[in-house]
Short mmCIF file of C-alpha atoms in Angstrom, two decimals:
data_model
loop_
_atom_site.label_atom_id
_atom_site.label_comp_id
_atom_site.label_asym_id
_atom_site.label_seq_id
_atom_site.Cartn_x
_atom_site.Cartn_y
_atom_site.Cartn_z
CA UNK A 165 -18.20 -13.24 28.15
CA UNK A 166 -18.07 -9.43 27.74
CA UNK A 167 -17.25 -8.06 24.28
CA UNK A 168 -15.62 -4.86 25.48
CA UNK A 169 -11.82 -5.10 25.55
CA UNK A 170 -10.11 -4.23 28.85
CA UNK A 171 -7.77 -1.26 29.16
CA UNK A 172 -4.81 -3.31 27.97
CA UNK A 173 -6.47 -3.76 24.54
CA UNK A 174 -5.62 -7.43 23.84
CA UNK A 175 -5.88 -8.98 20.43
CA UNK A 176 -9.46 -8.86 19.07
CA UNK A 177 -11.44 -12.06 19.74
CA UNK A 178 -12.30 -14.36 16.82
CA UNK A 179 -15.16 -13.35 14.55
CA UNK A 180 -17.19 -16.39 15.67
CA UNK A 181 -16.98 -15.26 19.28
CA UNK A 182 -18.04 -11.74 18.37
CA UNK A 183 -20.99 -13.02 16.35
CA UNK A 184 -22.11 -15.21 19.23
CA UNK A 185 -22.39 -12.20 21.54
CA UNK A 186 -23.94 -9.72 19.10
CA UNK A 187 -27.34 -8.37 20.14
CA UNK A 188 -30.30 -9.59 18.11
CA UNK A 189 -30.85 -7.53 14.98
CA UNK A 190 -33.96 -5.39 15.03
CA UNK A 191 -35.68 -5.31 11.64
CA UNK A 192 -38.88 -3.86 10.30
CA UNK A 193 -40.08 -7.45 9.66
CA UNK A 194 -40.21 -8.23 13.38
CA UNK A 195 -43.67 -7.99 14.95
CA UNK A 196 -44.52 -4.63 16.44
CA UNK A 197 -44.79 -4.56 20.23
CA UNK A 198 -48.27 -4.78 21.70
CA UNK A 199 -49.88 -1.55 22.79
CA UNK A 200 -48.55 -0.66 26.24
CA UNK A 201 -48.98 2.16 28.70
CA UNK A 202 -46.67 5.18 28.45
CA UNK A 203 -44.46 4.21 31.39
CA UNK A 204 -43.79 0.77 29.89
CA UNK A 205 -42.90 2.31 26.50
CA UNK A 206 -40.52 4.75 28.16
CA UNK A 207 -38.90 1.92 30.09
CA UNK A 208 -38.28 0.07 26.82
CA UNK A 209 -36.74 3.21 25.27
CA UNK A 210 -34.51 3.74 28.31
CA UNK A 211 -33.26 0.18 28.02
CA UNK A 212 -32.48 0.60 24.32
CA UNK A 213 -30.70 3.90 25.08
CA UNK A 214 -28.46 2.15 27.63
CA UNK A 215 -27.66 -0.55 25.07
CA UNK A 216 -26.86 2.03 22.38
CA UNK A 217 -24.62 4.01 24.73
CA UNK A 218 -22.74 0.89 25.81
CA UNK A 219 -22.19 -0.14 22.18
CA UNK A 220 -20.95 3.32 21.20
CA UNK A 221 -18.48 3.23 24.10
CA UNK A 222 -17.38 -0.23 22.98
CA UNK A 223 -16.90 0.98 19.42
CA UNK A 224 -14.78 3.88 20.65
CA UNK A 225 -12.53 1.46 22.56
CA UNK A 226 -12.06 -0.73 19.49
CA UNK A 227 -11.40 2.35 17.33
CA UNK A 228 -8.70 3.33 19.81
CA UNK A 229 -7.20 -0.13 19.46
CA UNK A 230 -7.04 0.38 15.69
CA UNK A 231 -4.97 3.47 16.36
CA UNK A 232 -2.63 1.49 18.61
CA UNK A 233 -2.29 -1.23 15.98
CA UNK A 234 -1.09 1.38 13.48
CA UNK A 235 1.64 2.45 15.90
CA UNK A 236 2.69 5.98 16.75
CA UNK A 237 1.95 8.13 13.71
CA UNK A 238 2.82 11.74 13.05
CA UNK A 239 -0.63 13.36 13.22
CA UNK A 240 -4.39 12.83 13.06
CA UNK A 241 -4.33 12.88 9.27
CA UNK A 242 -2.29 9.64 9.32
CA UNK A 243 -5.17 7.80 11.06
CA UNK A 244 -7.88 9.01 8.66
CA UNK A 245 -9.01 6.60 5.93
CA UNK A 246 -11.78 8.00 3.70
CA UNK A 247 -12.14 4.76 1.74
CA UNK A 248 -12.85 2.84 4.96
CA UNK A 249 -15.42 5.42 6.13
CA UNK A 250 -17.18 5.27 2.76
CA UNK A 251 -17.41 1.48 3.00
CA UNK A 252 -18.89 1.68 6.52
CA UNK A 253 -21.49 4.26 5.47
CA UNK A 254 -22.53 2.29 2.40
CA UNK A 255 -23.16 -0.73 4.61
CA UNK A 256 -25.30 1.47 6.86
CA UNK A 257 -27.43 2.36 3.83
CA UNK A 258 -27.61 -1.27 2.66
CA UNK A 259 -28.80 -2.45 6.09
CA UNK A 260 -31.40 0.27 6.54
CA UNK A 261 -34.97 -1.03 6.68
CA UNK A 262 -36.41 2.21 8.12
CA UNK A 263 -38.19 3.95 9.64
CA UNK A 264 -35.31 6.47 9.68
CA UNK A 265 -34.07 7.66 6.28
CA UNK A 266 -30.67 6.76 4.82
CA UNK A 267 -29.58 10.38 5.21
CA UNK A 268 -30.41 10.44 8.93
CA UNK A 269 -28.62 7.16 9.66
CA UNK A 270 -25.56 8.18 7.64
CA UNK A 271 -25.38 11.42 9.63
CA UNK A 272 -25.57 9.53 12.93
CA UNK A 273 -22.83 7.08 11.98
CA UNK A 274 -20.69 9.88 10.56
CA UNK A 275 -20.75 11.63 13.95
CA UNK A 276 -19.87 8.41 15.76
CA UNK A 277 -16.87 7.84 13.47
CA UNK A 278 -15.86 11.50 13.79
CA UNK A 279 -15.88 11.28 17.59
CA UNK A 280 -13.94 8.00 17.57
CA UNK A 281 -11.27 9.42 15.27
CA UNK A 282 -10.95 12.54 17.42
CA UNK A 283 -9.71 10.32 20.28
CA UNK A 284 -6.34 10.38 18.53
CA UNK A 285 -6.48 14.07 17.58
CA UNK A 286 -9.17 16.15 15.80
CA UNK A 287 -8.68 16.64 12.08
CA UNK A 288 -8.10 20.25 11.01
CA UNK A 289 -10.21 21.09 7.95
CA UNK A 290 -10.02 24.40 6.09
CA UNK A 291 -13.07 25.90 4.39
CA UNK A 292 -14.33 29.16 2.93
CA UNK A 293 -15.42 31.17 5.96
CA UNK A 294 -16.48 32.88 8.04
CA UNK A 295 -18.62 30.66 10.24
CA UNK A 296 -22.07 29.94 8.83
CA UNK A 297 -21.22 29.23 5.17
CA UNK A 298 -22.43 26.28 3.12
CA UNK A 299 -18.78 25.19 2.99
CA UNK A 300 -18.86 24.79 6.77
CA UNK A 301 -22.00 22.67 6.43
CA UNK A 302 -20.16 20.50 3.89
CA UNK A 303 -17.29 20.06 6.38
CA UNK A 304 -19.73 18.87 9.04
CA UNK A 305 -21.49 16.53 6.61
CA UNK A 306 -18.25 14.87 5.51
CA UNK A 307 -16.07 14.97 8.63
CA UNK A 308 -18.60 15.31 11.45
CA UNK A 309 -18.67 17.92 14.19
CA UNK A 310 -15.65 16.49 16.03
CA UNK A 311 -13.32 17.78 13.29
CA UNK A 312 -11.84 21.22 13.87
CA UNK A 313 -12.98 23.62 11.15
CA UNK A 314 -10.63 26.40 10.03
CA UNK A 315 -12.59 29.27 8.42
CA UNK A 316 -10.47 30.99 5.76
CA UNK A 317 -10.90 34.10 3.64
CA UNK A 318 -10.83 32.49 0.18
CA UNK A 319 -10.76 29.17 -1.66
CA UNK A 320 -7.17 29.94 -2.69
CA UNK A 321 -6.24 30.27 0.99
CA UNK A 322 -7.83 26.86 1.65
CA UNK A 323 -5.47 25.36 -0.95
CA UNK A 324 -2.48 27.19 0.58
CA UNK A 325 -3.22 26.08 4.16
CA UNK A 326 -3.59 22.44 3.15
CA UNK A 327 -0.42 22.54 1.03
CA UNK A 328 1.55 24.05 3.92
CA UNK A 329 0.30 21.45 6.40
CA UNK A 330 -1.56 23.94 8.60
CA UNK A 331 -4.81 22.15 7.64
CA UNK A 332 -5.05 18.39 7.21
CA UNK A 333 -7.75 18.69 4.54
CA UNK A 334 -9.77 21.38 2.82
CA UNK A 335 -13.34 21.48 1.51
CA UNK A 336 -13.95 23.66 -1.57
CA UNK A 337 -17.02 24.16 -3.81
CA UNK A 338 -16.58 23.00 -7.40
CA UNK A 339 -20.01 22.97 -9.07
CA UNK A 340 -23.70 23.70 -8.60
CA UNK A 341 -26.57 21.76 -10.16
CA UNK A 342 -28.06 24.94 -11.59
CA UNK A 343 -25.11 27.30 -12.15
CA UNK A 344 -22.50 24.81 -13.33
CA UNK A 345 -18.79 24.63 -12.57
CA UNK A 346 -17.00 27.09 -10.30
CA UNK A 347 -14.16 27.90 -12.65
CA UNK A 348 -11.97 29.65 -10.07
CA UNK A 349 -11.73 26.41 -8.09
CA UNK A 350 -10.76 24.37 -11.15
CA UNK A 351 -8.06 26.88 -12.08
CA UNK A 352 -6.31 26.35 -8.74
CA UNK A 353 -5.64 22.72 -9.69
CA UNK A 354 -3.56 23.90 -12.66
CA UNK A 355 -0.68 24.77 -10.34
CA UNK A 356 -1.49 22.99 -7.07
CA UNK A 357 0.12 19.66 -6.10
CA UNK A 358 -2.86 18.73 -3.88
CA UNK A 359 -5.00 15.65 -4.43
CA UNK A 360 -8.79 15.24 -4.40
CA UNK A 361 -9.59 12.84 -1.53
CA UNK A 362 -13.38 12.95 -1.48
CA UNK A 363 -16.56 14.70 -2.56
CA UNK A 364 -19.61 16.04 -0.75
CA UNK A 365 -23.04 16.74 -2.25
CA UNK A 366 -24.94 19.29 -0.20
CA UNK A 367 -28.59 20.13 -0.79
CA UNK A 368 -28.61 23.93 -0.60
CA UNK A 369 -31.56 25.93 0.73
CA UNK A 370 -31.32 29.72 0.47
CA UNK A 371 -33.08 32.09 2.87
CA UNK A 372 -33.59 35.83 2.91
CA UNK A 373 -32.38 37.09 6.31
CA UNK A 374 -32.53 40.53 7.89
CA UNK A 375 -32.35 42.30 11.23
CA UNK A 376 -36.01 43.39 11.26
CA UNK A 377 -37.53 40.36 9.53
CA UNK A 378 -39.71 42.58 7.29
CA UNK A 379 -39.36 42.40 3.51
CA UNK A 380 -40.68 45.95 3.09
CA UNK A 381 -37.54 47.28 4.85
CA UNK A 382 -35.11 45.66 2.40
CA UNK A 383 -33.29 48.02 0.03
CA UNK A 384 -30.03 46.08 -0.38
CA UNK A 385 -29.38 42.35 -0.65
CA UNK A 386 -25.93 40.90 0.04
CA UNK A 387 -24.85 37.41 -0.94
CA UNK A 388 -22.24 35.38 -2.75
CA UNK A 389 -22.56 35.82 -6.50
CA UNK A 390 -23.59 32.18 -7.02
CA UNK A 391 -26.36 32.46 -4.43
CA UNK A 392 -27.68 35.62 -6.06
CA UNK A 393 -27.79 33.69 -9.34
CA UNK A 394 -29.57 30.74 -7.70
CA UNK A 395 -32.32 33.10 -6.46
CA UNK A 396 -32.52 35.39 -9.49
CA UNK A 397 -36.18 34.74 -10.36
CA UNK A 398 -37.35 35.07 -6.76
CA UNK A 399 -35.51 38.36 -6.35
CA UNK A 400 -36.93 39.69 -9.61
CA UNK A 401 -40.45 38.90 -8.42
CA UNK A 402 -40.28 39.98 -4.78
CA UNK A 403 -37.46 42.58 -4.58
CA UNK A 404 -37.17 44.06 -8.09
CA UNK A 405 -35.97 47.46 -6.87
CA UNK A 406 -33.47 46.29 -4.26
CA UNK A 407 -29.73 46.65 -4.88
CA UNK A 408 -27.98 43.28 -5.22
CA UNK A 409 -24.38 43.24 -4.04
CA UNK A 410 -22.07 40.22 -4.34
CA UNK A 411 -19.65 39.54 -1.46
CA UNK A 412 -17.02 36.89 -0.70
CA UNK A 413 -19.38 34.48 1.11
CA UNK A 414 -22.94 34.15 2.36
CA UNK A 415 -21.70 34.39 5.94
CA UNK A 416 -20.03 37.70 5.09
CA UNK A 417 -23.37 38.82 3.67
CA UNK A 418 -25.05 37.93 6.96
CA UNK A 419 -22.43 39.86 8.91
CA UNK A 420 -23.13 42.96 6.82
CA UNK A 421 -26.90 42.59 7.02
CA UNK A 422 -26.90 42.55 10.82
CA UNK A 423 -25.59 46.14 10.85
CA UNK A 424 -28.47 47.86 9.01
CA UNK A 425 -32.27 47.67 9.08
CA UNK A 426 -32.55 48.25 5.32
CA UNK A 427 -30.16 45.40 4.37
CA UNK A 428 -30.75 41.68 3.93
CA UNK A 429 -28.61 38.65 3.18
CA UNK A 430 -29.20 35.48 1.21
CA UNK A 431 -27.63 32.61 3.14
CA UNK A 432 -28.34 29.30 4.79
CA UNK A 433 -30.70 29.15 7.74
CA UNK A 434 -27.76 28.38 10.02
CA UNK A 435 -26.34 31.86 9.33
CA UNK A 436 -29.46 33.39 10.89
CA UNK A 437 -28.64 31.68 14.19
CA UNK A 438 -24.93 32.55 14.02
CA UNK A 439 -25.44 36.26 13.25
CA UNK A 440 -28.68 36.96 15.07
CA UNK A 441 -30.89 37.57 12.03
CA UNK A 442 -34.54 36.79 11.36
CA UNK A 443 -35.82 34.71 8.46
CA UNK A 444 -37.76 36.95 6.08
CA UNK A 445 -38.53 34.26 3.50
CA UNK A 446 -37.34 30.89 2.38
CA UNK A 447 -36.35 28.65 0.90
CA UNK A 448 -36.08 31.05 -2.05
CA UNK A 449 -33.83 29.19 -4.50
CA UNK A 450 -35.30 28.96 -7.99
CA UNK A 451 -34.65 25.20 -8.44
CA UNK A 452 -36.03 22.49 -6.21
CA UNK A 453 -32.93 20.33 -6.77
CA UNK A 454 -30.40 23.04 -5.91
CA UNK A 455 -27.29 21.08 -4.90
CA UNK A 456 -23.65 22.09 -4.59
CA UNK A 457 -20.81 19.62 -5.00
CA UNK A 458 -17.71 20.13 -2.89
CA UNK A 459 -14.29 18.51 -3.19
CA UNK A 460 -12.17 17.35 -0.27
CA UNK A 461 -8.52 18.20 -0.96
CA UNK A 462 -5.47 16.78 0.79
CA UNK A 463 -1.81 15.97 0.34
CA UNK A 464 -2.01 12.20 -0.30
CA UNK A 465 -3.89 9.61 -2.35
CA UNK A 466 -5.93 6.77 -0.85
CA UNK A 467 -6.71 3.16 -1.85
CA UNK A 468 -9.93 2.12 -3.62
CA UNK A 469 -13.20 2.00 -1.70
CA UNK A 470 -15.11 -0.14 -4.20
CA UNK A 471 -17.21 2.72 -5.64
CA UNK A 472 -14.90 5.51 -6.74
CA UNK A 473 -14.56 8.43 -9.08
CA UNK A 474 -11.34 9.76 -10.65
CA UNK A 475 -10.66 13.35 -11.70
CA UNK A 476 -8.13 13.90 -14.48
CA UNK A 477 -6.44 16.97 -15.92
CA UNK A 478 -5.27 16.32 -19.48
CA UNK A 479 -3.15 18.61 -21.65
CA UNK A 480 -3.68 17.64 -25.29
CA UNK A 481 -1.20 17.99 -28.13
CA UNK A 482 -2.48 20.22 -30.93
CA UNK A 483 -3.26 17.67 -33.65
CA UNK A 484 -6.35 16.39 -35.49
CA UNK A 485 -8.41 13.91 -33.50
CA UNK A 486 -6.46 14.53 -30.28
CA UNK A 487 -9.53 14.70 -28.04
CA UNK A 488 -11.03 11.61 -29.67
CA UNK A 489 -7.83 9.67 -28.95
CA UNK A 490 -8.16 10.61 -25.29
CA UNK A 491 -11.81 9.61 -24.94
CA UNK A 492 -11.86 6.49 -27.15
CA UNK A 493 -9.92 4.23 -24.72
CA UNK A 494 -12.46 5.14 -22.02
CA UNK A 495 -15.47 4.41 -24.24
CA UNK A 496 -13.99 1.15 -25.50
CA UNK A 497 -13.73 -0.10 -21.91
CA UNK A 498 -17.24 1.09 -20.97
CA UNK A 499 -15.86 3.62 -18.48
CA UNK A 500 -18.51 6.22 -17.68
CA UNK A 501 -17.47 9.85 -18.04
CA UNK A 502 -19.32 12.17 -15.65
CA UNK A 503 -17.92 15.52 -16.73
CA UNK A 504 -15.56 17.14 -19.23
CA UNK A 505 -14.66 20.78 -19.74
CA UNK A 506 -11.70 22.85 -20.82
CA UNK A 507 -9.83 25.69 -19.16
CA UNK A 508 -7.00 27.85 -20.52
CA UNK A 509 -3.64 26.36 -19.59
CA UNK A 510 -1.51 28.77 -17.61
CA UNK A 511 1.71 29.74 -19.37
CA UNK A 512 0.77 28.72 -22.92
CA UNK A 513 -1.27 30.95 -25.23
CA UNK A 514 -4.35 29.25 -26.74
CA UNK A 515 -3.50 25.95 -25.07
CA UNK A 516 -6.12 24.23 -22.94
CA UNK A 517 -6.37 21.72 -20.13
CA UNK A 518 -9.30 19.31 -20.10
CA UNK A 519 -10.81 18.40 -16.74
CA UNK A 520 -12.44 14.97 -16.92
CA UNK A 521 -14.32 13.00 -14.26
CA UNK A 522 -14.65 9.26 -14.85
CA UNK A 523 -15.90 6.24 -12.92
CA UNK A 524 -13.34 3.99 -11.24
CA UNK A 525 -10.06 4.17 -9.35
CA UNK A 526 -6.70 4.83 -10.94
CA UNK A 527 -5.18 1.75 -9.28
CA UNK A 528 -7.80 -0.64 -10.68
CA UNK A 529 -8.67 -1.92 -14.14
CA UNK A 530 -10.19 -1.02 -16.50
CA UNK A 531 -9.35 2.63 -15.71
CA UNK A 532 -5.71 1.83 -15.00
CA UNK A 533 -5.39 0.22 -18.46
CA UNK A 534 -7.16 3.09 -20.21
CA UNK A 535 -4.88 5.70 -18.61
CA UNK A 536 -1.81 3.79 -19.76
CA UNK A 537 -3.10 4.03 -23.33
CA UNK A 538 -4.16 7.68 -23.03
CA UNK A 539 -0.70 8.66 -21.81
CA UNK A 540 0.70 7.79 -25.25
CA UNK A 541 -1.42 10.45 -26.98
CA UNK A 542 -1.69 13.24 -24.41
CA UNK A 543 0.86 15.93 -23.83
CA UNK A 544 0.46 15.45 -20.08
CA UNK A 545 -2.01 13.52 -17.90
CA UNK A 546 -2.39 14.39 -14.23
CA UNK A 547 -4.52 12.33 -11.88
CA UNK A 548 -6.04 14.93 -9.57
CA UNK A 549 -7.40 12.20 -7.36
CA UNK A 550 -9.32 8.93 -7.05
CA UNK A 551 -11.87 9.12 -4.25
CA UNK A 552 -15.12 7.55 -2.94
CA UNK A 553 -18.32 8.66 -4.65
CA UNK A 554 -20.34 10.84 -2.27
CA UNK A 555 -22.54 8.94 0.19
CA UNK A 556 -26.00 10.57 0.59
#
């Protein structure tokens, strides 16, 4: 009996029937095939490719049926469920016995889910442009290439376009493993009604790019200020006399560098392909673990995924022990706190808002219970979002 539903999309068959028709699982524990000639190996690969393609098509049909089951919704954003995607990707990692890495398999499944979702309508995702930025890479990592990226001039504009509904979601940088928090992004949450719906961790490799490809020609280096800071030691050693000029984005740096033989840009390798530049050197970042964390922002909250993080913004009353009273209910319930820092509160002199990241989801205990207790001591507690922890 075929597993693929016909065009009428009837009710899904029972789980027992599906299990009975599933192809045999291939695991690393199965015996390796005997040595065969090249034509026989290629024939085996072709057969597996046909099976993979048929299963992807089948998955797309079932994904379409999910959309029909939800009924006619307003837009693509109404079909998107980040908690469900996170659960699927975690199972991909749990099942992986190699030889492909977790990262490779997650990327493959992310693209499959992205293409299936785009059957309804592609998601529109705003990011700091122009094309070729690390923010664009973060969009692709989290939403796949079937989402429609909207390059914007600033992080503030990303917030505005999501709030207005022009973009379904936005992806904004919030911290770097070496340079710390991006304060300008945090400050936008002080007045924005948007919610954090997800996070992306992107391993960042910086490259020196130029039109000629020769380091001896470089007299000026353009890049985003954070990228210049991430490559400070390398620049001091290899280009001590070159002028360093910060611009709005690494892609903007690449656009400027392509117009002069004596200029170079620090950007991702992808920017070299987009703007027709040559790689002079790289990777040139000073830290081997250089990683940037991005937040996915949207207009709604989502249910728990089973492995979540919650971001809070807490305004504390000016009284002795106020911060302790906020943190003690978390510690008493063994709730891990990932980050805490303060920012000046807009509109009140010498008053501060504390940004706190904790483990758990706001709709589940013990975090739900702790927040109920914290609310009694704090001047104001805002849940910026509960969202799945980043999948590698």
